[in-house]
Amino acid sequence: MHEEAMQRLSEASSRHRQFHSEIDAMRSVRCDLDRYATAFPVSSGLGGPPGSLDVDLTSKPNSTIGETLQELNNLKDNIRRLTQTLEHVRKERDELQIQLSDEKIKSAKLHNELLERQAEHSYHYLGGCPYVVFFLSSLIRS
């Protein structure tokens, strides 16, 4: 029984570490997206300030209006794809955090169960001395 509880605690601990590594991977992706957004600020790329869709045709005098509009559409598509990717990453991160919380709860329950079984085992091993049980119970609670 004790070995089974230890095995389940070990499995929960392993899943806990796996979820942490997945969350770290998601954070890495988010950092990459943030770096990309910093390197290529959201703008039309045509002379307006970041976030602006103002078109300054003088910044690219050799461009035709069609080329300029195509460039603008390409930038908007890139921004849309990055936004969708970021939303997907955030959603996965939130799901992983919920799963991690569930795993932490399971791990804590298994740990408490293991401590209770160890206390019961010690109680029976020591001949059922009530002072030992009280002492062990107070250790578990603290």
mmCIF file of N, CA and C in Angstrom:
data_model
loop_
_atom_site.group_PDB
_atom_site.id
_atom_site.type_symbol
_atom_site.label_atom_id
_atom_site.label_comp_id
_atom_site.label_asym_id
_atom_site.label_seq_id
_atom_site.Cartn_x
_atom_site.Cartn_y
_atom_site.Cartn_z
ATOM 1 N N MET A 1 0.821 -1.190 0.000
ATOM 2 C CA MET A 1 0.000 0.000 0.000
ATOM 3 C C MET A 1 0.872 1.264 0.000
ATOM 4 N N HIS A 2 1.900 1.225 0.845
ATOM 5 C CA HIS A 2 2.823 2.351 0.939
ATOM 6 C C HIS A 2 3.557 2.549 -0.393
ATOM 7 N N GLU A 3 3.985 1.468 -1.016
ATOM 8 C CA GLU A 3 4.698 1.559 -2.289
ATOM 9 C C GLU A 3 3.797 2.102 -3.391
ATOM 10 N N GLU A 4 2.508 1.727 -3.338
ATOM 11 C CA GLU A 4 1.550 2.229 -4.335
ATOM 12 C C GLU A 4 1.385 3.744 -4.196
ATOM 13 N N ALA A 5 1.282 4.212 -2.970
ATOM 14 C CA ALA A 5 1.155 5.655 -2.729
ATOM 15 C C ALA A 5 2.417 6.380 -3.173
ATOM 16 N N MET A 6 3.568 5.786 -2.915
ATOM 17 C CA MET A 6 4.833 6.396 -3.348
ATOM 18 C C MET A 6 4.894 6.460 -4.880
ATOM 19 N N GLN A 7 4.433 5.398 -5.537
ATOM 20 C CA GLN A 7 4.433 5.364 -7.006
ATOM 21 C C GLN A 7 3.525 6.460 -7.561
ATOM 22 N N ARG A 8 2.322 6.589 -6.967
ATOM 23 C CA ARG A 8 1.393 7.622 -7.447
ATOM 24 C C ARG A 8 1.954 9.015 -7.190
ATOM 25 N N LEU A 9 2.607 9.201 -6.055
ATOM 26 C CA LEU A 9 3.228 10.497 -5.760
ATOM 27 C C LEU A 9 4.345 10.792 -6.759
ATOM 28 N N SER A 10 5.121 9.784 -7.091
ATOM 29 C CA SER A 10 6.194 9.952 -8.071
ATOM 30 C C SER A 10 5.631 10.319 -9.442
ATOM 31 N N GLU A 11 4.538 9.651 -9.847
ATOM 32 C CA GLU A 11 3.914 9.954 -11.139
ATOM 33 C C GLU A 11 3.365 11.373 -11.160
ATOM 34 N N ALA A 12 2.718 11.769 -10.064
ATOM 35 C CA ALA A 12 2.175 13.138 -9.991
ATOM 36 C C ALA A 12 3.302 14.158 -10.040
ATOM 37 N N SER A 13 4.394 13.865 -9.375
ATOM 38 C CA SER A 13 5.537 14.772 -9.391
ATOM 39 C C SER A 13 6.115 14.887 -10.799
ATOM 40 N N SER A 14 6.176 13.771 -11.502
ATOM 41 C CA SER A 14 6.680 13.771 -12.876
ATOM 42 C C SER A 14 5.780 14.609 -13.784
ATOM 43 N N ARG A 15 4.464 14.431 -13.654
ATOM 44 C CA ARG A 15 3.523 15.232 -14.460
ATOM 45 C C ARG A 15 3.653 16.710 -14.114
ATOM 46 N N HIS A 16 3.856 16.994 -12.835
ATOM 47 C CA HIS A 16 4.025 18.372 -12.381
ATOM 48 C C HIS A 16 5.236 19.012 -13.068
ATOM 49 N N ARG A 17 6.372 18.302 -13.107
ATOM 50 C CA ARG A 17 7.569 18.816 -13.775
ATOM 51 C C ARG A 17 7.336 18.986 -15.276
ATOM 52 N N GLN A 18 6.599 18.037 -15.874
ATOM 53 C CA GLN A 18 6.322 18.120 -17.312
ATOM 54 C C GLN A 18 5.493 19.359 -17.620
ATOM 55 N N PHE A 19 4.472 19.630 -16.815
ATOM 56 C CA PHE A 19 3.648 20.811 -17.047
ATOM 57 C C PHE A 19 4.478 22.081 -16.887
ATOM 58 N N HIS A 20 5.393 22.108 -15.906
ATOM 59 C CA HIS A 20 6.259 23.274 -15.753
ATOM 60 C C HIS A 20 7.123 23.478 -16.989
ATOM 61 N N SER A 21 7.645 22.388 -17.540
ATOM 62 C CA SER A 21 8.485 22.538 -18.733
ATOM 63 C C SER A 21 7.654 23.011 -19.923
ATOM 64 N N GLU A 22 6.395 22.553 -20.023
ATOM 65 C CA GLU A 22 5.532 23.015 -21.104
ATOM 66 C C GLU A 22 5.204 24.492 -20.944
ATOM 67 N N ILE A 23 4.961 24.919 -19.726
ATOM 68 C CA ILE A 23 4.678 26.343 -19.478
ATOM 69 C C ILE A 23 5.912 27.176 -19.816
ATOM 70 N N ASP A 24 7.099 26.673 -19.448
ATOM 71 C CA ASP A 24 8.340 27.387 -19.800
ATOM 72 C C ASP A 24 8.488 27.495 -21.312
ATOM 73 N N ALA A 25 8.124 26.432 -22.033
ATOM 74 C CA ALA A 25 8.195 26.469 -23.497
ATOM 75 C C ALA A 25 7.237 27.519 -24.049
ATOM 76 N N MET A 26 6.037 27.593 -23.480
ATOM 77 C CA MET A 26 5.068 28.602 -23.923
ATOM 78 C C MET A 26 5.596 30.004 -23.642
ATOM 79 N N ARG A 27 6.232 30.181 -22.484
ATOM 80 C CA ARG A 27 6.808 31.494 -22.165
ATOM 81 C C ARG A 27 7.896 31.849 -23.176
ATOM 82 N N SER A 28 8.666 30.853 -23.581
ATOM 83 C CA SER A 28 9.718 31.083 -24.566
ATOM 84 C C SER A 28 9.123 31.545 -25.892
ATOM 85 N N VAL A 29 8.031 30.892 -26.310
ATOM 86 C CA VAL A 29 7.354 31.288 -27.551
ATOM 87 C C VAL A 29 6.842 32.709 -27.418
ATOM 88 N N ARG A 30 6.259 33.012 -26.278
ATOM 89 C CA ARG A 30 5.737 34.362 -26.072
ATOM 90 C C ARG A 30 6.867 35.387 -26.128
ATOM 91 N N CYS A 31 8.005 35.064 -25.519
ATOM 92 C CA CYS A 31 9.159 35.984 -25.576
ATOM 93 C C CYS A 31 9.613 36.180 -27.013
ATOM 94 N N ASP A 32 9.615 35.099 -27.784
ATOM 95 C CA ASP A 32 9.986 35.214 -29.195
ATOM 96 C C ASP A 32 9.012 36.128 -29.932
ATOM 97 N N LEU A 33 7.715 35.953 -29.658
ATOM 98 C CA LEU A 33 6.715 36.812 -30.306
ATOM 99 C C LEU A 33 6.889 38.263 -29.875
ATOM 100 N N ASP A 34 7.173 38.473 -28.583
ATOM 101 C CA ASP A 34 7.388 39.832 -28.100
ATOM 102 C C ASP A 34 8.619 40.457 -28.766
ATOM 103 N N ARG A 35 9.689 39.661 -28.910
ATOM 104 C CA ARG A 35 10.888 40.166 -29.577
ATOM 105 C C ARG A 35 10.594 40.509 -31.031
ATOM 106 N N TYR A 36 9.814 39.659 -31.687
ATOM 107 C CA TYR A 36 9.447 39.918 -33.080
ATOM 108 C C TYR A 36 8.631 41.198 -33.176
ATOM 109 N N ALA A 37 7.674 41.351 -32.255
ATOM 110 C CA ALA A 37 6.835 42.553 -32.279
ATOM 111 C C ALA A 37 7.663 43.806 -32.009
ATOM 112 N N THR A 38 8.694 43.680 -31.165
ATOM 113 C CA THR A 38 9.560 44.825 -30.881
ATOM 114 C C THR A 38 10.439 45.149 -32.087
ATOM 115 N N ALA A 39 10.937 44.102 -32.725
ATOM 116 C CA ALA A 39 11.812 44.311 -33.883
ATOM 117 C C ALA A 39 11.039 44.848 -35.076
ATOM 118 N N PHE A 40 9.785 44.423 -35.202
ATOM 119 C CA PHE A 40 8.939 44.858 -36.310
ATOM 120 C C PHE A 40 7.654 45.437 -35.737
ATOM 121 N N PRO A 41 7.704 46.702 -35.288
ATOM 122 C CA PRO A 41 6.522 47.285 -34.652
ATOM 123 C C PRO A 41 5.326 47.310 -35.591
ATOM 124 N N VAL A 42 4.166 47.245 -34.957
ATOM 125 C CA VAL A 42 2.934 47.240 -35.733
ATOM 126 C C VAL A 42 2.758 48.616 -36.362
ATOM 127 N N SER A 43 2.979 48.680 -37.632
ATOM 128 C CA SER A 43 2.751 49.918 -38.369
ATOM 129 C C SER A 43 2.568 49.549 -39.827
ATOM 130 N N SER A 44 2.198 50.514 -40.575
ATOM 131 C CA SER A 44 1.991 50.253 -41.996
ATOM 132 C C SER A 44 3.324 50.051 -42.701
ATOM 133 N N GLY A 45 4.408 50.494 -42.056
ATOM 134 C CA GLY A 45 5.707 50.394 -42.684
ATOM 135 C C GLY A 45 5.871 51.422 -43.793
ATOM 136 N N LEU A 46 4.972 52.368 -43.813
ATOM 137 C CA LEU A 46 4.979 53.338 -44.917
ATOM 138 C C LEU A 46 5.111 54.765 -44.404
ATOM 139 N N GLY A 47 5.804 54.926 -43.308
ATOM 140 C CA GLY A 47 6.092 56.273 -42.839
ATOM 141 C C GLY A 47 5.244 56.728 -41.669
ATOM 142 N N GLY A 48 4.181 56.024 -41.347
ATOM 143 C CA GLY A 48 3.351 56.415 -40.211
ATOM 144 C C GLY A 48 3.932 55.878 -38.912
ATOM 145 N N PRO A 49 3.488 56.422 -37.792
ATOM 146 C CA PRO A 49 3.979 55.932 -36.508
ATOM 147 C C PRO A 49 3.447 54.520 -36.231
ATOM 148 N N PRO A 50 4.073 53.760 -35.309
ATOM 149 C CA PRO A 50 3.571 52.429 -34.981
ATOM 150 C C PRO A 50 2.090 52.465 -34.617
ATOM 151 N N GLY A 51 1.357 51.506 -35.117
ATOM 152 C CA GLY A 51 -0.077 51.450 -34.872
ATOM 153 C C GLY A 51 -0.877 52.272 -35.852
ATOM 154 N N SER A 52 -0.211 53.014 -36.676
ATOM 155 C CA SER A 52 -0.894 53.895 -37.619
ATOM 156 C C SER A 52 -1.025 53.217 -38.972
ATOM 157 N N LEU A 53 -2.082 53.515 -39.645
ATOM 158 C CA LEU A 53 -2.256 53.013 -41.003
ATOM 159 C C LEU A 53 -2.110 54.145 -42.016
ATOM 160 N N ASP A 54 -1.506 55.253 -41.562
ATOM 161 C CA ASP A 54 -1.265 56.366 -42.481
ATOM 162 C C ASP A 54 -0.264 55.927 -43.544
ATOM 163 N N VAL A 55 -0.511 56.338 -44.748
ATOM 164 C CA VAL A 55 0.359 55.968 -45.853
ATOM 165 C C VAL A 55 1.095 57.225 -46.309
ATOM 166 N N ASP A 56 2.421 57.142 -46.215
ATOM 167 C CA ASP A 56 3.258 58.242 -46.672
ATOM 168 C C ASP A 56 3.997 57.739 -47.907
ATOM 169 N N LEU A 57 3.479 58.064 -49.075
ATOM 170 C CA LEU A 57 4.060 57.561 -50.319
ATOM 171 C C LEU A 57 5.417 58.172 -50.607
ATOM 172 N N THR A 58 5.769 59.253 -49.923
ATOM 173 C CA THR A 58 7.074 59.875 -50.168
ATOM 174 C C THR A 58 8.201 59.060 -49.564
ATOM 175 N N SER A 59 7.880 58.162 -48.604
ATOM 176 C CA SER A 59 8.947 57.365 -47.999
ATOM 177 C C SER A 59 9.454 56.295 -48.952
ATOM 178 N N LYS A 60 8.641 55.940 -49.965
ATOM 179 C CA LYS A 60 9.048 54.971 -50.978
ATOM 180 C C LYS A 60 8.642 55.539 -52.333
ATOM 181 N N PRO A 61 9.426 56.474 -52.831
ATOM 182 C CA PRO A 61 9.025 57.177 -54.052
ATOM 183 C C PRO A 61 8.942 56.281 -55.286
ATOM 184 N N ASN A 62 9.646 55.161 -55.321
ATOM 185 C CA ASN A 62 9.626 54.297 -56.498
ATOM 186 C C ASN A 62 8.500 53.265 -56.463
ATOM 187 N N SER A 63 7.745 53.224 -55.366
ATOM 188 C CA SER A 63 6.665 52.255 -55.245
ATOM 189 C C SER A 63 5.415 52.767 -55.938
ATOM 190 N N THR A 64 4.701 51.834 -56.523
ATOM 191 C CA THR A 64 3.395 52.199 -57.080
ATOM 192 C C THR A 64 2.375 52.063 -55.973
ATOM 193 N N ILE A 65 1.207 52.642 -56.186
ATOM 194 C CA ILE A 65 0.148 52.538 -55.184
ATOM 195 C C ILE A 65 -0.234 51.078 -54.973
ATOM 196 N N GLY A 66 -0.263 50.303 -56.053
ATOM 197 C CA GLY A 66 -0.588 48.878 -55.942
ATOM 198 C C GLY A 66 0.428 48.134 -55.088
ATOM 199 N N GLU A 67 1.726 48.411 -55.286
ATOM 200 C CA GLU A 67 2.762 47.765 -54.486
ATOM 201 C C GLU A 67 2.644 48.169 -53.021
ATOM 202 N N THR A 68 2.368 49.450 -52.806
ATOM 203 C CA THR A 68 2.232 49.952 -51.448
ATOM 204 C C THR A 68 1.046 49.288 -50.753
ATOM 205 N N LEU A 69 -0.082 49.197 -51.445
ATOM 206 C CA LEU A 69 -1.256 48.548 -50.844
ATOM 207 C C LEU A 69 -1.007 47.062 -50.614
ATOM 208 N N GLN A 70 -0.306 46.406 -51.519
ATOM 209 C CA GLN A 70 0.021 44.989 -51.350
ATOM 210 C C GLN A 70 0.914 44.798 -50.116
ATOM 211 N N GLU A 71 1.882 45.687 -49.950
ATOM 212 C CA GLU A 71 2.759 45.632 -48.787
ATOM 213 C C GLU A 71 1.962 45.822 -47.500
ATOM 214 N N LEU A 72 1.036 46.758 -47.546
ATOM 215 C CA LEU A 72 0.185 47.017 -46.394
ATOM 216 C C LEU A 72 -0.667 45.789 -46.073
ATOM 217 N N ASN A 73 -1.248 45.181 -47.088
ATOM 218 C CA ASN A 73 -2.053 43.971 -46.865
ATOM 219 C C ASN A 73 -1.200 42.832 -46.307
ATOM 220 N N ASN A 74 0.029 42.696 -46.799
ATOM 221 C CA ASN A 74 0.932 41.665 -46.280
ATOM 222 C C ASN A 74 1.235 41.896 -44.803
ATOM 223 N N LEU A 75 1.483 43.146 -44.452
ATOM 224 C CA LEU A 75 1.752 43.474 -43.052
ATOM 225 C C LEU A 75 0.536 43.180 -42.174
ATOM 226 N N LYS A 76 -0.640 43.540 -42.658
ATOM 227 C CA LYS A 76 -1.861 43.267 -41.887
ATOM 228 C C LYS A 76 -2.058 41.761 -41.721
ATOM 229 N N ASP A 77 -1.779 40.971 -42.762
ATOM 230 C CA ASP A 77 -1.880 39.511 -42.662
ATOM 231 C C ASP A 77 -0.893 38.966 -41.629
ATOM 232 N N ASN A 78 0.330 39.490 -41.661
ATOM 233 C CA ASN A 78 1.335 39.048 -40.688
ATOM 234 C C ASN A 78 0.905 39.369 -39.261
ATOM 235 N N ILE A 79 0.376 40.556 -39.076
ATOM 236 C CA ILE A 79 -0.099 40.959 -37.751
ATOM 237 C C ILE A 79 -1.241 40.064 -37.306
ATOM 238 N N ARG A 80 -2.166 39.767 -38.197
ATOM 239 C CA ARG A 80 -3.294 38.894 -37.860
ATOM 240 C C ARG A 80 -2.802 37.500 -37.462
ATOM 241 N N ARG A 81 -1.852 36.959 -38.230
ATOM 242 C CA ARG A 81 -1.313 35.620 -37.913
ATOM 243 C C ARG A 81 -0.599 35.627 -36.560
ATOM 244 N N LEU A 82 0.196 36.668 -36.303
ATOM 245 C CA LEU A 82 0.890 36.762 -35.022
ATOM 246 C C LEU A 82 -0.100 36.885 -33.864
ATOM 247 N N THR A 83 -1.148 37.658 -34.073
ATOM 248 C CA THR A 83 -2.166 37.811 -33.042
ATOM 249 C C THR A 83 -2.860 36.490 -32.767
ATOM 250 N N GLN A 84 -3.200 35.744 -33.816
ATOM 251 C CA GLN A 84 -3.827 34.438 -33.643
ATOM 252 C C GLN A 84 -2.897 33.470 -32.915
ATOM 253 N N THR A 85 -1.622 33.498 -33.280
ATOM 254 C CA THR A 85 -0.645 32.630 -32.618
ATOM 255 C C THR A 85 -0.532 32.986 -31.147
ATOM 256 N N LEU A 86 -0.470 34.265 -30.851
ATOM 257 C CA LEU A 86 -0.370 34.706 -29.465
ATOM 258 C C LEU A 86 -1.610 34.301 -28.680
ATOM 259 N N GLU A 87 -2.791 34.456 -29.265
ATOM 260 C CA GLU A 87 -4.030 34.041 -28.589
ATOM 261 C C GLU A 87 -4.017 32.538 -28.330
ATOM 262 N N HIS A 88 -3.539 31.771 -29.310
ATOM 263 C CA HIS A 88 -3.462 30.313 -29.154
ATOM 264 C C HIS A 88 -2.490 29.947 -28.026
ATOM 265 N N VAL A 89 -1.338 30.621 -27.994
ATOM 266 C CA VAL A 89 -0.349 30.358 -26.951
ATOM 267 C C VAL A 89 -0.920 30.712 -25.587
ATOM 268 N N ARG A 90 -1.602 31.830 -25.485
ATOM 269 C CA ARG A 90 -2.215 32.227 -24.206
ATOM 270 C C ARG A 90 -3.265 31.218 -23.757
ATOM 271 N N LYS A 91 -4.072 30.742 -24.697
ATOM 272 C CA LYS A 91 -5.102 29.757 -24.365
ATOM 273 C C LYS A 91 -4.460 28.467 -23.855
ATOM 274 N N GLU A 92 -3.426 27.994 -24.551
ATOM 275 C CA GLU A 92 -2.728 26.778 -24.117
ATOM 276 C C GLU A 92 -2.077 26.991 -22.756
ATOM 277 N N ARG A 93 -1.485 28.171 -22.546
ATOM 278 C CA ARG A 93 -0.857 28.474 -21.261
ATOM 279 C C ARG A 93 -1.893 28.428 -20.141
ATOM 280 N N ASP A 94 -3.066 29.023 -20.375
ATOM 281 C CA ASP A 94 -4.123 29.010 -19.371
ATOM 282 C C ASP A 94 -4.578 27.591 -19.071
ATOM 283 N N GLU A 95 -4.733 26.771 -20.122
ATOM 284 C CA GLU A 95 -5.136 25.380 -19.921
ATOM 285 C C GLU A 95 -4.078 24.617 -19.126
ATOM 286 N N LEU A 96 -2.810 24.863 -19.442
ATOM 287 C CA LEU A 96 -1.735 24.186 -18.721
ATOM 288 C C LEU A 96 -1.669 24.634 -17.262
ATOM 289 N N GLN A 97 -1.945 25.901 -17.021
ATOM 290 C CA GLN A 97 -1.934 26.374 -15.641
ATOM 291 C C GLN A 97 -3.058 25.738 -14.837
ATOM 292 N N ILE A 98 -4.221 25.549 -15.468
ATOM 293 C CA ILE A 98 -5.329 24.866 -14.791
ATOM 294 C C ILE A 98 -4.943 23.423 -14.502
ATOM 295 N N GLN A 99 -4.358 22.748 -15.494
ATOM 296 C CA GLN A 99 -3.931 21.368 -15.290
ATOM 297 C C GLN A 99 -2.852 21.283 -14.213
ATOM 298 N N LEU A 100 -1.957 22.258 -14.200
ATOM 299 C CA LEU A 100 -0.900 22.281 -13.195
ATOM 300 C C LEU A 100 -1.499 22.438 -11.798
ATOM 301 N N SER A 101 -2.485 23.305 -11.668
ATOM 302 C CA SER A 101 -3.149 23.488 -10.374
ATOM 303 C C SER A 101 -3.805 22.180 -9.930
ATOM 304 N N ASP A 102 -4.476 21.510 -10.864
ATOM 305 C CA ASP A 102 -5.101 20.220 -10.544
ATOM 306 C C ASP A 102 -4.051 19.208 -10.107
ATOM 307 N N GLU A 103 -2.924 19.185 -10.814
ATOM 308 C CA GLU A 103 -1.850 18.243 -10.472
ATOM 309 C C GLU A 103 -1.249 18.575 -9.105
ATOM 310 N N LYS A 104 -1.128 19.852 -8.785
ATOM 311 C CA LYS A 104 -0.612 20.246 -7.474
ATOM 312 C C LYS A 104 -1.552 19.760 -6.370
ATOM 313 N N ILE A 105 -2.856 19.898 -6.607
ATOM 314 C CA ILE A 105 -3.834 19.442 -5.630
ATOM 315 C C ILE A 105 -3.741 17.925 -5.457
ATOM 316 N N LYS A 106 -3.669 17.197 -6.579
ATOM 317 C CA LYS A 106 -3.539 15.741 -6.511
ATOM 318 C C LYS A 106 -2.259 15.350 -5.779
ATOM 319 N N SER A 107 -1.181 16.042 -6.095
ATOM 320 C CA SER A 107 0.105 15.743 -5.468
ATOM 321 C C SER A 107 0.035 15.985 -3.960
ATOM 322 N N ALA A 108 -0.585 17.078 -3.558
ATOM 323 C CA ALA A 108 -0.707 17.383 -2.135
ATOM 324 C C ALA A 108 -1.564 16.330 -1.426
ATOM 325 N N LYS A 109 -2.648 15.909 -2.068
ATOM 326 C CA LYS A 109 -3.495 14.869 -1.475
ATOM 327 C C LYS A 109 -2.729 13.561 -1.326
ATOM 328 N N LEU A 110 -1.983 13.194 -2.365
ATOM 329 C CA LEU A 110 -1.192 11.963 -2.292
ATOM 330 C C LEU A 110 -0.116 12.065 -1.214
ATOM 331 N N HIS A 111 0.481 13.231 -1.111
ATOM 332 C CA HIS A 111 1.509 13.434 -0.095
ATOM 333 C C HIS A 111 0.906 13.297 1.306
ATOM 334 N N ASN A 112 -0.253 13.905 1.523
ATOM 335 C CA ASN A 112 -0.925 13.800 2.819
ATOM 336 C C ASN A 112 -1.311 12.355 3.113
ATOM 337 N N GLU A 113 -1.811 11.662 2.086
ATOM 338 C CA GLU A 113 -2.182 10.254 2.247
ATOM 339 C C GLU A 113 -0.957 9.435 2.635
ATOM 340 N N LEU A 114 0.156 9.697 2.001
ATOM 341 C CA LEU A 114 1.394 8.990 2.308
ATOM 342 C C LEU A 114 1.825 9.265 3.745
ATOM 343 N N LEU A 115 1.755 10.510 4.170
ATOM 344 C CA LEU A 115 2.135 10.850 5.542
ATOM 345 C C LEU A 115 1.211 10.171 6.552
ATOM 346 N N GLU A 116 -0.087 10.121 6.237
ATOM 347 C CA GLU A 116 -1.029 9.446 7.140
ATOM 348 C C GLU A 116 -0.710 7.964 7.243
ATOM 349 N N ARG A 117 -0.395 7.350 6.111
ATOM 350 C CA ARG A 117 -0.065 5.913 6.133
ATOM 351 C C ARG A 117 1.234 5.668 6.886
ATOM 352 N N GLN A 118 2.181 6.570 6.721
ATOM 353 C CA GLN A 118 3.429 6.422 7.476
ATOM 354 C C GLN A 118 3.170 6.551 8.967
ATOM 355 N N ALA A 119 2.279 7.481 9.339
ATOM 356 C CA ALA A 119 1.934 7.644 10.750
ATOM 357 C C ALA A 119 1.229 6.398 11.279
ATOM 358 N N GLU A 120 0.300 5.843 10.491
ATOM 359 C CA GLU A 120 -0.387 4.611 10.911
ATOM 360 C C GLU A 120 0.612 3.476 11.063
ATOM 361 N N HIS A 121 1.522 3.377 10.103
ATOM 362 C CA HIS A 121 2.534 2.315 10.155
ATOM 363 C C HIS A 121 3.393 2.482 11.413
ATOM 364 N N SER A 122 3.811 3.712 11.694
ATOM 365 C CA SER A 122 4.624 3.966 12.879
ATOM 366 C C SER A 122 3.839 3.649 14.141
ATOM 367 N N TYR A 123 2.554 3.973 14.158
ATOM 368 C CA TYR A 123 1.693 3.700 15.313
ATOM 369 C C TYR A 123 1.640 2.200 15.583
ATOM 370 N N HIS A 124 1.404 1.429 14.538
ATOM 371 C CA HIS A 124 1.321 -0.027 14.700
ATOM 372 C C HIS A 124 2.689 -0.616 15.042
ATOM 373 N N TYR A 125 3.737 -0.066 14.452
ATOM 374 C CA TYR A 125 5.083 -0.576 14.685
ATOM 375 C C TYR A 125 5.514 -0.329 16.122
ATOM 376 N N LEU A 126 5.113 0.828 16.672
ATOM 377 C CA LEU A 126 5.513 1.180 18.039
ATOM 378 C C LEU A 126 4.537 0.655 19.087
ATOM 379 N N GLY A 127 3.629 -0.177 18.677
ATOM 380 C CA GLY A 127 2.735 -0.812 19.639
ATOM 381 C C GLY A 127 1.524 0.015 20.002
ATOM 382 N N GLY A 128 1.208 1.011 19.240
ATOM 383 C CA GLY A 128 -0.012 1.782 19.472
ATOM 384 C C GLY A 128 0.092 2.785 20.588
ATOM 385 N N CYS A 129 1.262 3.266 20.878
ATOM 386 C CA CYS A 129 1.454 4.254 21.943
ATOM 387 C C CYS A 129 0.766 5.562 21.564
ATOM 388 N N PRO A 130 -0.228 6.038 22.341
ATOM 389 C CA PRO A 130 -0.984 7.249 21.968
ATOM 390 C C PRO A 130 -0.121 8.511 21.922
ATOM 391 N N TYR A 131 0.944 8.591 22.741
ATOM 392 C CA TYR A 131 1.798 9.778 22.709
ATOM 393 C C TYR A 131 2.541 9.887 21.386
ATOM 394 N N VAL A 132 2.960 8.764 20.860
ATOM 395 C CA VAL A 132 3.653 8.748 19.579
ATOM 396 C C VAL A 132 2.700 9.184 18.472
ATOM 397 N N VAL A 133 1.451 8.685 18.525
ATOM 398 C CA VAL A 133 0.460 9.058 17.518
ATOM 399 C C VAL A 133 0.188 10.558 17.588
ATOM 400 N N PHE A 134 0.044 11.108 18.802
ATOM 401 C CA PHE A 134 -0.193 12.534 18.949
ATOM 402 C C PHE A 134 0.989 13.329 18.384
ATOM 403 N N PHE A 135 2.198 12.886 18.699
ATOM 404 C CA PHE A 135 3.399 13.556 18.213
ATOM 405 C C PHE A 135 3.480 13.514 16.685
ATOM 406 N N LEU A 136 3.246 12.339 16.098
ATOM 407 C CA LEU A 136 3.294 12.201 14.649
ATOM 408 C C LEU A 136 2.191 13.031 13.978
ATOM 409 N N SER A 137 0.999 13.036 14.562
ATOM 410 C CA SER A 137 -0.105 13.826 13.998
ATOM 411 C C SER A 137 0.236 15.310 14.016
ATOM 412 N N SER A 138 0.859 15.768 15.088
ATOM 413 C CA SER A 138 1.210 17.193 15.161
ATOM 414 C C SER A 138 2.302 17.522 14.143
ATOM 415 N N LEU A 139 3.199 16.582 13.870
ATOM 416 C CA LEU A 139 4.219 16.816 12.842
ATOM 417 C C LEU A 139 3.587 16.915 11.460
ATOM 418 N N ILE A 140 2.629 16.056 11.194
ATOM 419 C CA ILE A 140 1.968 16.057 9.886
ATOM 420 C C ILE A 140 1.222 17.367 9.667
ATOM 421 N N ARG A 141 0.566 17.845 10.691
ATOM 422 C CA ARG A 141 -0.233 19.081 10.550
ATOM 423 C C ARG A 141 0.638 20.316 10.393
ATOM 424 N N SER A 142 1.852 20.279 10.920
ATOM 425 C CA SER A 142 2.696 21.475 10.861
ATOM 426 C C SER A 142 3.458 21.583 9.580
#
